[in-house]
Amino acid sequence: MHNVIQQLGCTCLYTQRLLELRIQKMGMLRKIVLDEDEIPREWYNILPDLPRPLPPPIDPETRSPVSPAKLERVFAKELLKQEMSADRWIPIPEEVREVYSLWRPTPLYRAVGLERYLKTPAKIYYKYEGVSPPGSHKSNTAVAQAYYNMKEGQERLTTETGAGQWGSALAFGCMLFNMKCTVYMVKVSYNQKPYRRVMMQVWGAEVVPSPSDRTNAGRSILEKDPQNPGSLGIAISEAVEDAVTHDGTKYSLGSVLNHVLMHQTVQGLEAKKQLEILDEYPDVVAGCVGGGSSFSGLFWPFYHDKVTKKAEKDVEFVATEPTACPTLTKGIYTYDHGDVARLTPLLAMYTVGSDFIPPPIHAGGLRYHGDAPTLCLLAKEGHVKAVAYDQVSVFEAATTFARTEGIVPAPEPSHTIRYVIDEALRCRRTGEKKTILFNLCGHGHFDMHAYDEFLSGKLPRWEYPESAIKDSIERLKRLYPWIEELPYLR
Amino acid sequence: MSMRKIVEKKKFLVAYMTLGYPTRDAFMEYSDILKSSGADILELGIPPRVAFYDGASIRTSYWRAKENGINREAALEIAGNVDATKIILCYLGTAGELAGFMRSVARTGASGVLIPDLGMVSPEALVSYAKASDAARLEKVFFANYNYPDGTIKTMASHNPAFIYVGLSPITGEVAYVDPTKSIMRARGLIGGIPLAAGFGIREPRYAKMLAGMVDGIVVGSELVNIIEENVASVARKKVADFITSLKSVLEDASLELDSE
Ligand SMILES: Cc1ncc(COP(=O)(O)O)c(C=O)c1O
């Protein structure tokens, strides 16, 4: 024990005594680890606690909420039930908890090294989800989705993936429940980032470079443009088509939808317990947003505290995103499609336009044009604040983190690290002793190419032009002039 | 009798029809049939521009009514000729300025206005509705979809409406996907003593019977359109009467069970 204290570099006797007491209580200060039986038994569903009704997904043909029966062709029934449920707590099946125990509960770290380096009075905690076998929070929902599909007798799941985080999580989930998995991987990533592809294949998934000749969607693109590098939008279209045209096959989505975000709440529920052990409560909960699942999974349980007036503090929720895809900071709140091909229902969200084209060199991920409708509603209502950072400052923060905390972070959560560092430095100037919590939702072991580009000074700063957002939304409104008449908040 | 008195006295049946559907004349006949077969309240719809909560059947009825030249004014004129306890259903965008709209509804002799998208729009919209409704001496009624947040449903109840209508599925005519018992119990817990009506996808007396014990009222609509669309006129009239009669008796049985407890 004294070794540990010495490692922490503690010399002051008084602090040493305090630390000893705490360490006696829970073993280690730098990270708080819970027992396996403390894996949450229920997921938290935010729907009943939202400040106003969530605008439902709209079928552009009928201009009404999508009929659940129609979605059954695509998704497992139980997941659709969760998607539409008003139950605040949804039981986690024992089989899923058992799989979770492979890596859950995940550790909560005190960023001792970073705090010292920044000389900040702020206390920084991070929930580390990179300990899951696929290396990110995505496994929390992948495992649950594979489980329910298996229970309903499905044999195979299809999905899309960009760089491969989500694809590898689903490949892992399917492998655990003896299901087949087909991942449509954006062709440029398939060719340029082979290692996640190989990881998926190790877990038994079939990885198809998209656009492919396996679907009508893919073939029609290849006919016109055989060299098409692919995009997430095309890969979604292919994965959905594959699912609806084959028996025993369903599709699986890694973010945005209510049930996906709900599965992620194990993060926040554990983090609350871990902070309780330390007698701490956050002033700020921060996370990065691609579709909104990792951040929501962390902050929802604290939002629940706030709604039920159980929060010890007026906790603030901060979403971080890239300036290259500034959905929450510059996007427009409207109904928009979830994909480029306009195959998905319309979702009420902040969007930079479903025909958004990611910048040519962008290493930071988080390139989805919209965000989860629940998150967007909370942002619209002022419950969530958003900030955007360019990729160079993000990688600077990531490198600082790696050099002070040791863990090489994925580019996505590094947006949050940028925010946390800036906030901690601000606290140094003002003397505020803020408690900051964020989720380090993945490690960056497969992102060395991005780090390499950063270290060799090849990453450009990039801001998505506001005019492109306006143009895209205008195109959308010409296509669906009736969107203006749907009941959602302007 | 005030609508509140009707809904508090016994389990009540609300029958929905689109104003001017299937034709202006047939509509008048159907409203008589609904009333004489046992509907306690008629819910009369004005064809909207965007029928947000309506499934295929009700949308068909809107489309036909529009074909018959029914706009907001024509619809209200027809409503004025219906001799029954009635409420007017109208989407916010079609209602327009609320105070004026409520006054014209009051002139038709209707008891209140149900705006299905009111809860979606903003908490302030609920307040404006309540003010306009009170000013026109109408009784308030609210629609809440089963998955509306606690806060929205509680706010509705705090306005002390004649009843709150809970939609059990995302759109009319579709059977509930999420367990309707849970949805009703949750709403009940949130609204306390305010009368509760359930609807969306009630197509069979058997289903109505399952719900009847838990609710104060039941709303039907899509199934009436289905009957009218699928049958020749004379058969449709008989089937509509039988359907309403059977639902009414389900509710009466449930009321009796309640009394004998
Ligand atoms: C590590 C990591 N974090 C965050 C995200 C963003 O998605 P979300 O906002 O749904 O968590 C991704 C997406 O692929 C990711 O891989």
Coordinates of N, CA and C in Angstrom, one line a residue, chain B residues 125-201:
Chain B
A125 N -48.0 25.9 -25.7 CA -49.2 25.7 -26.5 C -50.3 25.1 -25.6
L126 N -50.0 24.3 -24.6 CA -51.0 23.8 -23.7 C -51.7 24.9 -23.0
V127 N -50.9 25.9 -22.6 CA -51.5 27.0 -21.8 C -52.4 27.8 -22.7
S128 N -51.9 28.1 -23.9 CA -52.8 28.9 -24.8 C -54.1 28.2 -25.1
Y129 N -54.0 26.9 -25.3 CA -55.2 26.1 -25.6 C -56.1 26.2 -24.4
A130 N -55.6 26.0 -23.2 CA -56.5 26.1 -22.0 C -57.2 27.4 -21.9
K131 N -56.4 28.5 -22.1 CA -57.0 29.9 -22.1 C -58.1 30.0 -23.1
A132 N -57.8 29.6 -24.3 CA -58.8 29.8 -25.4 C -60.0 29.0 -25.2
S133 N -59.8 27.8 -24.6 CA -60.9 26.9 -24.4 C -61.8 27.4 -23.3
D134 N -61.2 27.9 -22.2 CA -61.9 28.5 -21.1 C -62.7 29.7 -21.6
A135 N -62.0 30.6 -22.4 CA -62.7 31.8 -22.8 C -63.9 31.5 -23.7
A136 N -63.9 30.4 -24.4 CA -65.0 30.0 -25.3 C -66.0 29.1 -24.5
R137 N -65.8 29.0 -23.2 CA -66.6 28.1 -22.4 C -66.7 26.7 -22.9
L138 N -65.6 26.2 -23.4 CA -65.6 24.8 -23.8 C -64.9 24.0 -22.7
E139 N -65.1 22.7 -22.8 CA -64.5 21.8 -21.8 C -63.2 21.3 -22.4
K140 N -62.1 21.2 -21.6 CA -60.8 20.8 -22.2 C -60.7 19.3 -22.3
V141 N -60.1 18.9 -23.4 CA -59.7 17.4 -23.5 C -58.3 17.4 -24.1
F142 N -57.5 16.5 -23.6 CA -56.1 16.4 -24.1 C -55.8 15.0 -24.7
F143 N -55.0 15.0 -25.7 CA -54.5 13.7 -26.3 C -53.0 13.6 -25.8
A144 N -52.7 12.4 -25.4 CA -51.3 12.1 -25.0 C -51.0 10.7 -25.7
N145 N -49.9 10.7 -26.4 CA -49.5 9.3 -26.9 C -48.9 8.6 -25.7
Y146 N -49.0 7.2 -25.7 CA -48.6 6.4 -24.5 C -47.2 6.7 -24.0
N147 N -46.3 7.2 -24.9 CA -44.9 7.3 -24.5 C -44.6 8.8 -24.2
Y148 N -45.5 9.6 -24.1 CA -45.2 11.0 -23.7 C -44.5 11.0 -22.4
P149 N -43.6 12.0 -22.1 CA -42.9 12.0 -20.8 C -43.9 12.3 -19.7
D150 N -43.5 11.9 -18.5 CA -44.3 12.1 -17.3 C -44.7 13.5 -17.2
G151 N -43.8 14.4 -17.4 CA -44.0 15.9 -17.2 C -45.1 16.4 -18.0
T152 N -45.1 16.0 -19.3 CA -46.2 16.4 -20.2 C -47.6 15.9 -19.8
I153 N -47.6 14.7 -19.4 CA -48.9 14.1 -19.1 C -49.4 14.7 -17.8
K154 N -48.5 15.0 -16.8 CA -48.9 15.6 -15.6 C -49.4 17.0 -15.8
T155 N -48.7 17.7 -16.7 CA -49.1 19.1 -17.0 C -50.5 19.1 -17.5
M156 N -50.8 18.2 -18.4 CA -52.1 18.1 -19.0 C -53.2 17.9 -17.9
A157 N -52.9 16.9 -17.0 CA -53.8 16.7 -15.9 C -54.0 17.9 -15.0
S158 N -53.0 18.7 -14.9 CA -53.1 19.9 -14.0 C -54.1 20.9 -14.5
H159 N -54.4 20.8 -15.8 CA -55.4 21.7 -16.4 C -56.8 21.2 -16.1
N160 N -56.9 20.1 -15.4 CA -58.2 19.6 -15.0 C -59.2 19.4 -16.2
P161 N -58.8 18.6 -17.2 CA -59.6 18.5 -18.4 C -60.8 17.5 -18.1
A162 N -61.8 17.5 -19.0 CA -62.9 16.5 -18.9 C -62.4 15.1 -19.0
F163 N -61.5 14.9 -19.9 CA -60.8 13.6 -19.9 C -59.5 13.7 -20.6
I164 N -58.6 12.7 -20.4 CA -57.4 12.6 -21.2 C -57.4 11.4 -22.0
Y165 N -57.1 11.5 -23.3 CA -57.2 10.4 -24.3 C -55.8 9.9 -24.5
V166 N -55.6 8.7 -24.2 CA -54.2 8.1 -24.4 C -54.2 7.2 -25.6
G167 N -53.3 7.5 -26.6 CA -53.1 6.7 -27.8 C -52.2 5.6 -27.5
L168 N -52.6 4.3 -27.7 CA -51.8 3.2 -27.2 C -50.7 2.8 -28.2
S169 N -50.8 3.3 -29.4 CA -49.7 3.0 -30.4 C -49.3 4.3 -31.1
P170 N -48.3 4.2 -32.0 CA -47.8 5.4 -32.6 C -48.8 6.1 -33.6
I171 N -49.6 5.3 -34.2 CA -50.6 5.9 -35.1 C -52.0 5.2 -35.0
T172 N -53.0 5.9 -35.4 CA -54.4 5.3 -35.3 C -54.5 4.1 -36.2
G173 N -55.3 3.1 -35.7 CA -55.6 1.9 -36.5 C -54.6 0.8 -36.3
E174 N -53.5 1.1 -35.7 CA -52.4 0.1 -35.4 C -52.5 -0.4 -34.0
V175 N -52.5 -1.7 -33.9 CA -52.6 -2.4 -32.6 C -51.3 -2.0 -31.8
A176 N -51.5 -1.8 -30.5 CA -50.4 -1.4 -29.6 C -49.2 -2.4 -29.8
Y177 N -48.0 -1.8 -29.8 CA -46.8 -2.7 -29.9 C -46.3 -2.9 -28.5
V178 N -46.4 -1.8 -27.7 CA -45.9 -1.9 -26.3 C -47.1 -2.3 -25.5
D179 N -47.0 -3.1 -24.5 CA -48.0 -3.6 -23.7 C -49.0 -2.6 -23.3
P180 N -50.3 -2.6 -23.8 CA -51.3 -1.5 -23.5 C -51.6 -1.5 -22.0
T181 N -51.5 -2.6 -21.3 CA -51.8 -2.6 -19.8 C -50.8 -1.6 -19.1
K182 N -49.5 -1.8 -19.5 CA -48.5 -1.0 -18.9 C -48.8 0.5 -19.2
S183 N -49.1 0.8 -20.5 CA -49.3 2.2 -20.9 C -50.4 2.8 -20.1
I184 N -51.5 2.0 -19.9 CA -52.7 2.6 -19.2 C -52.4 2.8 -17.8
M185 N -51.7 1.8 -17.2 CA -51.4 1.9 -15.7 C -50.5 3.1 -15.5
R186 N -49.5 3.3 -16.4 CA -48.6 4.4 -16.2 C -49.4 5.7 -16.3
A187 N -50.2 5.9 -17.3 CA -51.0 7.1 -17.5 C -51.9 7.3 -16.3
R188 N -52.5 6.3 -15.8 CA -53.4 6.4 -14.6 C -52.6 6.9 -13.4
G189 N -51.4 6.4 -13.2 CA -50.6 6.8 -12.1 C -50.2 8.3 -12.2
L190 N -50.2 8.8 -13.5 CA -49.7 10.2 -13.6 C -50.9 11.2 -13.6
I191 N -52.1 10.8 -13.9 CA -53.2 11.7 -14.0 C -54.2 11.7 -12.9
G192 N -53.9 10.8 -12.0 CA -54.8 10.7 -10.8 C -56.2 10.5 -11.1
G193 N -57.1 11.4 -10.6 CA -58.5 11.2 -10.8 C -59.1 11.6 -12.1
I194 N -58.3 12.2 -13.0 CA -58.9 12.7 -14.3 C -59.3 11.5 -15.1
P195 N -60.6 11.5 -15.7 CA -61.0 10.4 -16.5 C -60.0 10.1 -17.6
L196 N -59.9 8.8 -17.9 CA -58.9 8.4 -18.9 C -59.6 7.5 -20.0
A197 N -59.4 7.9 -21.2 CA -59.9 7.2 -22.4 C -58.7 6.6 -23.1
A198 N -58.9 5.4 -23.6 CA -57.8 4.8 -24.4 C -58.3 4.5 -25.8
G199 N -57.4 4.6 -26.8 CA -57.7 4.4 -28.2 C -56.5 4.1 -29.0
F200 N -56.7 3.9 -30.3 CA -55.7 3.5 -31.3 C -55.7 2.0 -31.4
G201 N -56.2 1.5 -32.5 CA -56.1 0.1 -32.8 C -57.1 -0.8 -32.1

